[in-house]
Short mmCIF file of C-alpha atoms and ligand atoms in Angstrom, two decimals:
data_model
loop_
_atom_site.label_atom_id
_atom_site.label_comp_id
_atom_site.label_asym_id
_atom_site.label_seq_id
_atom_site.Cartn_x
_atom_site.Cartn_y
_atom_site.Cartn_z
CA UNK A 3 32.06 -152.84 19.49
CA UNK A 4 32.37 -154.84 16.58
CA UNK A 5 34.50 -157.99 16.58
CA UNK A 6 36.37 -159.02 13.46
CA UNK A 7 39.23 -161.66 13.63
CA UNK A 8 42.13 -161.61 11.54
CA UNK A 9 45.58 -163.61 11.82
CA UNK A 10 47.30 -163.33 15.18
CA UNK A 11 50.58 -161.34 15.02
CA UNK A 12 52.49 -164.23 16.85
CA UNK A 13 52.74 -167.26 15.39
CA UNK A 14 51.57 -169.84 18.13
CA UNK A 15 50.89 -170.28 21.73
CA UNK A 16 54.51 -171.68 22.63
CA UNK A 17 55.53 -171.18 26.43
CA UNK A 18 57.92 -168.50 26.65
CA UNK A 19 57.11 -166.87 23.38
CA UNK A 20 56.68 -162.87 23.59
CA UNK A 21 52.76 -162.65 23.50
CA UNK A 22 52.50 -159.77 21.58
CA UNK A 23 49.53 -157.36 22.29
CA UNK A 24 47.70 -158.13 25.62
CA UNK A 25 44.31 -156.79 26.55
CA UNK A 26 43.87 -156.96 30.28
CA UNK A 27 40.27 -156.44 32.26
CA UNK A 28 40.02 -156.27 35.83
CA UNK A 29 36.73 -156.35 37.55
CA UNK A 30 37.37 -158.20 40.96
CA UNK A 31 35.79 -155.50 43.40
CA UNK A 32 34.77 -151.74 42.69
CA UNK A 33 36.89 -150.90 39.89
CA UNK A 34 36.59 -151.74 36.31
CA UNK A 35 40.07 -151.63 34.65
CA UNK A 36 41.03 -152.24 30.92
CA UNK A 37 44.42 -151.80 29.50
CA UNK A 38 46.61 -152.66 26.63
CA UNK A 39 50.36 -153.96 27.03
CA UNK A 40 52.64 -154.98 24.47
CA UNK A 41 55.53 -157.39 24.74
CA UNK A 42 57.55 -158.21 21.71
CA UNK A 43 60.60 -159.54 22.97
CA UNK A 44 62.12 -160.47 26.45
CA UNK A 45 62.62 -156.92 27.61
CA UNK A 46 59.75 -155.57 30.06
CA UNK A 47 56.24 -155.29 28.64
CA UNK A 48 55.29 -151.78 27.82
CA UNK A 49 51.72 -150.29 28.51
CA UNK A 50 49.99 -148.64 25.56
CA UNK A 51 46.88 -147.46 27.34
CA UNK A 52 44.66 -147.88 30.27
CA UNK A 53 41.31 -146.79 31.34
CA UNK A 54 39.84 -146.90 34.71
CA UNK A 55 36.06 -146.78 36.19
CA UNK A 56 35.97 -146.41 39.88
CA UNK A 57 32.58 -147.35 41.71
CA UNK A 58 33.53 -145.44 44.71
CA UNK A 59 30.92 -142.53 44.51
CA UNK A 60 28.12 -145.38 43.99
CA UNK A 61 29.22 -147.35 46.88
CA UNK A 62 29.54 -144.22 49.28
CA UNK A 63 26.04 -144.19 49.93
CA UNK A 64 26.13 -147.56 51.71
CA UNK A 65 29.53 -147.11 53.39
CA UNK A 66 31.08 -149.90 51.47
CA UNK A 67 31.00 -152.14 48.24
CA UNK A 68 27.75 -153.63 47.56
CA UNK A 69 28.63 -156.83 45.26
CA UNK A 70 25.44 -156.80 43.22
CA UNK A 71 25.69 -153.25 42.55
CA UNK A 72 29.28 -153.69 41.71
CA UNK A 73 28.60 -156.77 39.25
CA UNK A 74 26.03 -154.60 37.48
CA UNK A 75 28.38 -151.65 36.86
CA UNK A 76 31.09 -153.63 35.72
CA UNK A 77 28.84 -155.08 32.90
CA UNK A 78 27.95 -151.30 32.20
CA UNK A 79 31.36 -150.21 31.95
CA UNK A 80 33.79 -152.85 30.60
CA UNK A 81 33.04 -152.77 26.83
CA UNK A 82 33.04 -148.80 26.63
CA UNK A 83 36.34 -148.84 28.56
CA UNK A 84 37.70 -151.34 26.18
CA UNK A 85 36.67 -149.32 23.18
CA UNK A 86 38.33 -146.28 24.93
CA UNK A 87 41.59 -148.20 25.38
CA UNK A 88 41.79 -149.27 21.79
CA UNK A 89 41.13 -145.59 20.46
CA UNK A 90 43.64 -144.46 22.71
CA UNK A 91 46.42 -147.20 21.53
CA UNK A 92 45.33 -146.47 18.07
CA UNK A 93 44.72 -150.10 17.88
CA UNK A 94 41.85 -152.35 16.76
CA UNK A 95 40.34 -155.30 18.32
CA UNK A 96 41.63 -157.52 15.67
CA UNK A 97 45.21 -156.72 16.66
CA UNK A 98 44.84 -158.15 20.10
CA UNK A 99 46.82 -161.51 20.46
CA UNK A 100 45.79 -162.46 24.00
CA UNK A 101 42.81 -161.43 26.25
CA UNK A 102 43.69 -161.60 30.03
CA UNK A 103 41.16 -161.35 33.14
CA UNK A 104 41.31 -161.39 36.86
CA UNK A 105 40.35 -164.91 37.76
CA UNK A 106 40.33 -164.18 41.51
CA UNK A 107 40.42 -163.52 44.24
CA UNK A 108 37.42 -161.05 44.68
CA UNK A 109 33.98 -160.85 44.53
CA UNK A 110 32.56 -163.82 42.42
CA UNK A 111 29.65 -161.88 40.69
CA UNK A 112 32.16 -159.06 39.89
CA UNK A 113 34.86 -161.58 38.67
CA UNK A 114 32.19 -163.33 36.64
CA UNK A 115 31.82 -160.19 34.56
CA UNK A 116 35.47 -159.53 33.48
CA UNK A 117 35.95 -163.31 32.73
CA UNK A 118 32.87 -163.70 30.71
CA UNK A 119 33.69 -160.71 28.70
CA UNK A 120 37.24 -161.59 28.09
CA UNK A 121 36.29 -165.21 27.19
CA UNK A 122 33.53 -164.00 24.89
CA UNK A 123 36.11 -161.77 23.36
CA UNK A 124 38.61 -164.62 23.01
CA UNK A 125 36.15 -166.71 21.23
CA UNK A 126 34.98 -164.27 18.97
CA UNK A 127 38.47 -162.95 17.96
CA UNK A 128 40.07 -166.67 18.00
CA UNK A 129 42.58 -165.73 20.47
CA UNK A 130 43.80 -167.28 23.65
CA UNK A 131 42.89 -166.16 27.10
CA UNK A 132 44.58 -166.26 30.43
CA UNK A 133 43.11 -165.90 33.94
CA UNK A 134 45.19 -163.75 35.92
CA UNK A 135 45.80 -163.75 39.87
CA UNK A 136 44.85 -160.26 41.11
CA UNK A 137 47.63 -160.17 44.02
CA UNK A 138 50.24 -161.20 41.10
CA UNK A 139 48.82 -158.14 39.32
CA UNK A 140 49.68 -156.02 42.18
CA UNK A 141 52.98 -157.58 42.78
CA UNK A 142 54.14 -156.94 39.28
CA UNK A 143 52.61 -153.47 39.14
CA UNK A 144 55.84 -151.70 39.67
CA UNK A 145 57.05 -152.93 36.34
CA UNK A 146 54.79 -150.59 34.78
CA UNK A 147 56.64 -147.78 35.96
CA UNK A 148 59.82 -145.74 34.41
CA UNK A 149 62.30 -147.44 36.63
CA UNK A 150 61.16 -151.24 36.99
CA UNK A 151 62.60 -153.60 39.63
CA UNK A 152 64.83 -156.37 38.95
CA UNK A 153 64.43 -159.79 40.41
CA UNK A 154 65.21 -160.93 43.24
CA UNK A 155 63.17 -158.71 45.64
CA UNK A 156 61.26 -158.75 48.92
CA UNK A 157 57.71 -157.54 48.19
CA UNK A 158 55.32 -155.95 50.66
CA UNK A 159 51.79 -156.25 49.56
CA UNK A 160 49.39 -154.35 51.29
CA UNK A 161 46.03 -154.25 49.72
CA UNK A 162 42.55 -154.10 50.90
CA UNK A 163 42.25 -157.69 51.83
CA UNK A 164 45.82 -158.84 52.00
CA UNK A 165 48.98 -157.88 53.80
CA UNK A 166 51.97 -160.14 52.98
CA UNK A 167 55.89 -160.02 52.87
CA UNK A 168 57.02 -162.20 50.08
CA UNK A 169 60.43 -163.22 48.59
CA UNK A 170 60.18 -162.92 44.82
CA UNK A 171 62.81 -164.59 42.79
CA UNK A 172 60.93 -164.54 39.47
CA UNK A 173 57.64 -164.40 37.93
CA UNK A 174 55.61 -167.24 39.66
CA UNK A 175 58.36 -167.91 42.17
CA UNK A 176 56.75 -166.39 45.36
CA UNK A 177 57.89 -167.36 48.94
CA UNK A 178 55.64 -166.07 51.47
CA UNK A 179 57.84 -164.77 54.49
CA UNK A 180 54.93 -163.45 56.71
CA UNK A 181 51.47 -162.07 56.65
CA UNK A 182 48.66 -161.05 58.76
CA UNK A 183 46.63 -163.42 60.86
CA UNK A 184 43.77 -161.34 60.91
CA UNK A 185 42.91 -158.03 59.31
CA UNK A 186 44.82 -156.55 56.55
CA UNK A 187 46.70 -153.22 56.65
CA UNK A 188 44.17 -151.77 54.29
CA UNK A 189 41.37 -152.88 56.46
CA UNK A 190 42.79 -151.53 59.49
CA UNK A 191 42.62 -147.96 57.69
CA UNK A 192 39.30 -148.56 56.36
CA UNK A 193 37.70 -149.81 59.57
CA UNK A 194 39.16 -147.20 61.74
CA UNK A 195 38.18 -144.62 59.20
CA UNK A 196 34.67 -145.68 59.28
CA UNK A 197 34.46 -145.58 63.24
CA UNK A 198 35.96 -142.17 63.08
CA UNK A 199 33.00 -141.15 60.51
CA UNK A 200 35.32 -140.73 57.53
CA UNK A 201 33.23 -142.79 55.17
CA UNK A 202 34.53 -145.22 52.38
CA UNK A 203 37.28 -146.04 51.35
CA UNK A 204 38.81 -145.09 54.56
CA UNK A 205 42.42 -145.08 53.56
CA UNK A 206 42.86 -141.92 51.45
CA UNK A 207 40.49 -140.09 53.86
CA UNK A 208 42.15 -140.99 57.07
CA UNK A 209 45.82 -140.41 55.66
CA UNK A 210 44.69 -136.94 54.41
CA UNK A 211 43.25 -135.98 58.01
CA UNK A 212 46.35 -137.31 59.44
CA UNK A 213 48.54 -134.77 57.46
CA UNK A 214 47.28 -132.11 60.38
CA UNK A 215 47.35 -134.33 63.37
CA UNK A 216 49.92 -135.38 65.91
CA UNK A 217 50.86 -138.86 65.30
CA UNK A 218 52.20 -139.30 69.13
CA UNK A 219 49.02 -137.93 70.51
CA UNK A 220 47.44 -141.21 71.22
CA UNK A 221 49.55 -144.52 72.23
CA UNK A 222 48.14 -147.46 70.27
CA UNK A 223 49.21 -150.64 69.99
CA UNK A 224 51.76 -152.00 67.48
CA UNK A 225 50.63 -155.63 67.19
CA UNK A 226 53.28 -158.44 66.77
CA UNK A 227 56.12 -155.41 66.50
CA UNK A 228 58.43 -157.55 68.51
CA UNK A 229 56.95 -161.06 67.78
CA UNK A 230 60.33 -162.14 66.04
CA UNK A 231 58.45 -163.30 63.05
CA UNK A 232 57.07 -161.49 59.96
CA UNK A 233 53.60 -162.04 60.53
CA UNK A 234 51.15 -159.08 61.13
CA UNK A 235 47.96 -158.50 63.07
CA UNK A 236 45.62 -155.54 62.79
CA UNK A 237 42.62 -156.62 64.22
CA UNK A 238 43.52 -155.36 67.91
CA UNK A 239 44.39 -151.95 66.47
CA UNK A 240 40.95 -151.07 65.37
CA UNK A 241 39.43 -152.05 68.85
CA UNK A 242 41.76 -149.77 70.28
CA UNK A 243 40.96 -146.87 68.08
CA UNK A 244 37.32 -147.48 68.96
CA UNK A 245 38.10 -147.65 72.49
CA UNK A 246 39.96 -144.12 72.18
CA UNK A 247 37.12 -142.65 69.91
CA UNK A 248 34.46 -143.53 72.83
CA UNK A 249 36.89 -142.10 75.62
CA UNK A 250 37.12 -138.87 73.60
CA UNK A 251 33.05 -138.63 73.35
CA UNK A 252 32.27 -134.80 72.33
CA UNK A 253 36.06 -134.21 72.18
CA UNK A 254 36.31 -136.50 69.24
CA UNK A 255 35.39 -134.29 66.53
CA UNK A 256 38.43 -131.71 67.27
CA UNK A 257 40.76 -134.71 67.77
CA UNK A 258 40.16 -136.65 64.70
CA UNK A 259 43.26 -135.50 63.00
CA UNK A 260 45.37 -136.49 66.19
CA UNK A 261 43.71 -140.03 66.21
CA UNK A 262 43.86 -140.46 62.34
CA UNK A 263 47.72 -139.59 62.54
CA UNK A 264 48.28 -141.88 65.60
CA UNK A 265 46.39 -144.75 63.86
CA UNK A 266 48.49 -144.25 60.59
CA UNK A 267 51.76 -143.99 62.62
CA UNK A 268 50.87 -147.32 64.30
CA UNK A 269 50.16 -149.21 61.00
CA UNK A 270 53.00 -147.68 59.07
CA UNK A 271 55.64 -148.64 62.01
CA UNK A 272 54.80 -152.26 61.90
CA UNK A 273 54.80 -152.45 58.12
CA UNK A 274 58.16 -150.53 58.05
CA UNK A 275 59.84 -152.67 60.76
CA UNK A 276 58.57 -155.95 59.33
CA UNK A 277 59.74 -154.86 55.82
CA UNK A 278 63.05 -154.13 57.28
CA UNK A 279 63.34 -157.28 58.81
CA UNK A 280 62.31 -159.16 55.93
CA UNK A 281 65.30 -157.39 54.12
CA UNK A 282 67.65 -158.66 56.64
CA UNK A 283 66.50 -162.14 56.92
CA UNK A 284 66.85 -162.81 53.35
CA UNK A 285 69.93 -160.57 52.70
CA UNK A 286 68.27 -158.91 49.66
CA UNK A 287 68.83 -155.18 48.90
CA UNK A 288 65.78 -154.70 46.71
CA UNK A 289 62.24 -153.96 48.04
CA UNK A 290 59.03 -153.56 46.12
CA UNK A 291 55.84 -152.20 47.69
CA UNK A 292 52.56 -152.93 45.85
CA UNK A 293 48.70 -152.68 46.69
CA UNK A 294 46.41 -149.74 47.72
CA UNK A 295 48.10 -149.01 51.06
CA UNK A 296 51.34 -148.57 49.00
CA UNK A 297 49.80 -144.90 47.89
CA UNK A 298 50.05 -143.97 51.63
CA UNK A 299 52.47 -141.11 51.64
CA UNK A 300 53.52 -141.56 55.24
CA UNK A 301 54.54 -145.07 54.51
CA UNK A 302 56.55 -144.02 51.43
CA UNK A 303 58.34 -141.62 53.21
CA UNK A 304 59.05 -143.82 56.15
CA UNK A 305 60.36 -146.64 53.74
CA UNK A 306 62.45 -144.40 51.73
CA UNK A 307 64.19 -143.10 54.76
CA UNK A 308 64.93 -146.26 56.18
CA UNK A 309 66.04 -148.16 52.69
CA UNK A 310 68.29 -145.24 51.95
CA UNK A 311 70.09 -145.89 55.47
CA UNK A 312 69.89 -149.63 55.01
CA UNK A 313 71.16 -149.18 51.17
CA UNK A 314 68.16 -150.88 49.96
CA UNK A 315 66.58 -149.88 46.51
CA UNK A 316 62.83 -149.40 46.91
CA UNK A 317 60.17 -149.49 44.02
CA UNK A 318 56.55 -148.62 43.85
CA UNK A 319 53.95 -148.65 41.40
CA UNK A 320 53.05 -145.23 40.01
CA UNK A 321 50.69 -143.51 42.48
CA UNK A 322 47.49 -144.01 40.28
CA UNK A 323 48.44 -147.63 39.52
CA UNK A 324 48.66 -148.72 43.36
CA UNK A 325 44.93 -149.51 43.62
CA UNK A 326 43.16 -151.75 41.33
CA UNK A 327 43.44 -151.35 37.47
CA UNK A 328 43.78 -153.37 34.29
CA UNK A 329 47.38 -152.28 33.73
CA UNK A 330 48.70 -154.61 36.39
CA UNK A 331 46.42 -157.47 35.11
CA UNK A 332 47.68 -157.15 31.28
CA UNK A 333 51.27 -156.62 32.64
CA UNK A 334 50.92 -159.81 35.06
CA UNK A 335 49.79 -161.61 32.10
CA UNK A 336 52.27 -160.52 29.62
CA UNK A 337 55.15 -161.45 32.16
CA UNK A 338 53.62 -164.70 33.00
CA UNK A 339 53.42 -165.78 29.25
CA UNK A 340 57.02 -164.10 28.25
CA UNK A 341 58.52 -166.44 31.09
CA UNK A 342 56.84 -169.42 30.18
CA UNK A 343 55.08 -169.84 33.50
CA UNK A 344 51.76 -169.62 32.16
CA UNK A 345 50.19 -170.29 28.52
CA UNK A 346 47.03 -168.75 27.38
CA UNK A 347 44.33 -171.16 26.20
CA UNK A 348 41.54 -171.53 23.65
CA UNK A 349 39.22 -173.16 25.90
CA UNK A 350 36.87 -170.59 26.31
CA UNK A 351 35.03 -172.01 29.26
CA UNK A 352 35.94 -170.41 32.65
CA UNK A 353 35.68 -170.50 36.52
CA UNK A 354 36.45 -167.87 38.92
CA UNK A 355 38.22 -168.08 42.36
CA UNK A 356 37.06 -165.83 44.72
CA UNK A 357 39.24 -167.48 47.37
CA UNK A 358 42.53 -168.26 45.78
CA UNK A 359 45.90 -168.04 47.97
CA UNK A 360 48.91 -166.60 45.98
CA UNK A 361 50.94 -169.71 46.83
CA UNK A 362 48.39 -171.93 45.25
CA UNK A 363 48.58 -169.53 41.98
CA UNK A 364 49.54 -172.52 40.01
CA UNK A 365 46.68 -174.71 40.96
O1 KG4 B 417 44.93 -152.79 46.36
P1 KG4 B 417 43.41 -152.41 46.53
O2 KG4 B 417 42.96 -151.40 45.60
O3 KG4 B 417 42.33 -153.21 46.80
C1 KG4 B 417 42.48 -154.69 47.13
O4 KG4 B 417 42.99 -155.50 46.11
O5 KG4 B 417 41.82 -155.01 48.15
O6 KG4 B 417 43.78 -151.53 47.90
C2 KG4 B 417 42.57 -150.83 48.67
C3 KG4 B 417 42.86 -150.41 49.83
C4 KG4 B 417 41.84 -149.95 50.68
O7 KG4 B 417 41.87 -150.66 52.17
C5 KG4 B 417 42.02 -148.49 50.59
O8 KG4 B 417 41.72 -147.82 52.10
C6 KG4 B 417 43.84 -148.48 50.86
O9 KG4 B 417 43.84 -149.67 49.84
N1 KG4 B 417 44.52 -147.42 50.44
C7 KG4 B 417 44.99 -146.60 51.26
C8 KG4 B 417 45.35 -145.38 50.42
N2 KG4 B 417 45.12 -145.20 49.34
C9 KG4 B 417 44.35 -146.56 49.25
N3 KG4 B 417 45.41 -146.82 52.73
C10 KG4 B 417 46.26 -145.90 52.92
N4 KG4 B 417 46.41 -144.78 52.61
C11 KG4 B 417 46.16 -144.31 51.16
N5 KG4 B 417 46.80 -143.08 50.48
ZN1 ZN B 418 43.33 -155.01 44.67
#
């Protein structure tokens, strides 16, 4: 890839200005994602192209993500993906106005790859760079869909590492209403799947198996369902699944679809009930679901049905943009810049934030 700088198509870095063409790089875990989003006015920024390389196959042999392997693979993939995205959009690197990257949370080594490449590109092009919060990327990913939401809304953020309910009033205005006190919903899927021998990542495998099972076959706990608050707890569920699997012994093999369906039903019921409670509590009539678990078909069907009855509009990211991708990072950067919540900078030194709570996003 050759790097030739030219005059930026936007005049300066004034906060709130439409940022123009944003190149986004995601490398926080086991997916390398690169995308181009264009924001020319105050309307919803438009996705021009995105490309993704998933490392799932590479990590499968180990039953989970191996951080060192993840970092090395991001190094191999990120520039070829950027070239691919520019070609798909019919753009040259010189047209990029801002380079955005995932600053955290995530695996430190993996984050360093995307941050390093983004800052090097920014420096070479003389363009400003912006570090983005990975969860804000997920949260704003439904704005990439054909029917984007409007503020304010309740957000159910269900990724591999986080489960949170939020009140979202605008870009950067996030009030956490409840969150998990231990495992995330994605972890509950992944850990239950692992102990059923379904491999990694467990969520999609478990939900596929659940399609042929009976969700009422096993009585599994619905942690904190009646706690009266909006917090979650999923650690006890995986222990209950383990106990049930041990009890089944040799019968486990033939009962796996039933156990998978029962596990999924327990997770989905808690997510559903707490989301509806958050809507009642805030009085809001719009729900946004984001993060990898948002791809779960059962969760979508149950939420759609409940929201129809409650006259609530529900928005999801497109299925292929539920899990990690570069489009959500470019989008979050474009929306932050457009709203004036952030300013891209020309200081090309960088640090990553492997742990970075969403309510500390401006720190
Ligand atoms: O948002 P994400 O890509 O990564 C994080 O930021 O953590 O979410 C990954 C999580 C994994 O736990 C994966 O098992 C889960 O999303 N997942 C699913 C489905 N697709 C992905 N869980 C349930 N059903 C699915 N269809
Ligand atoms: Zn993610």
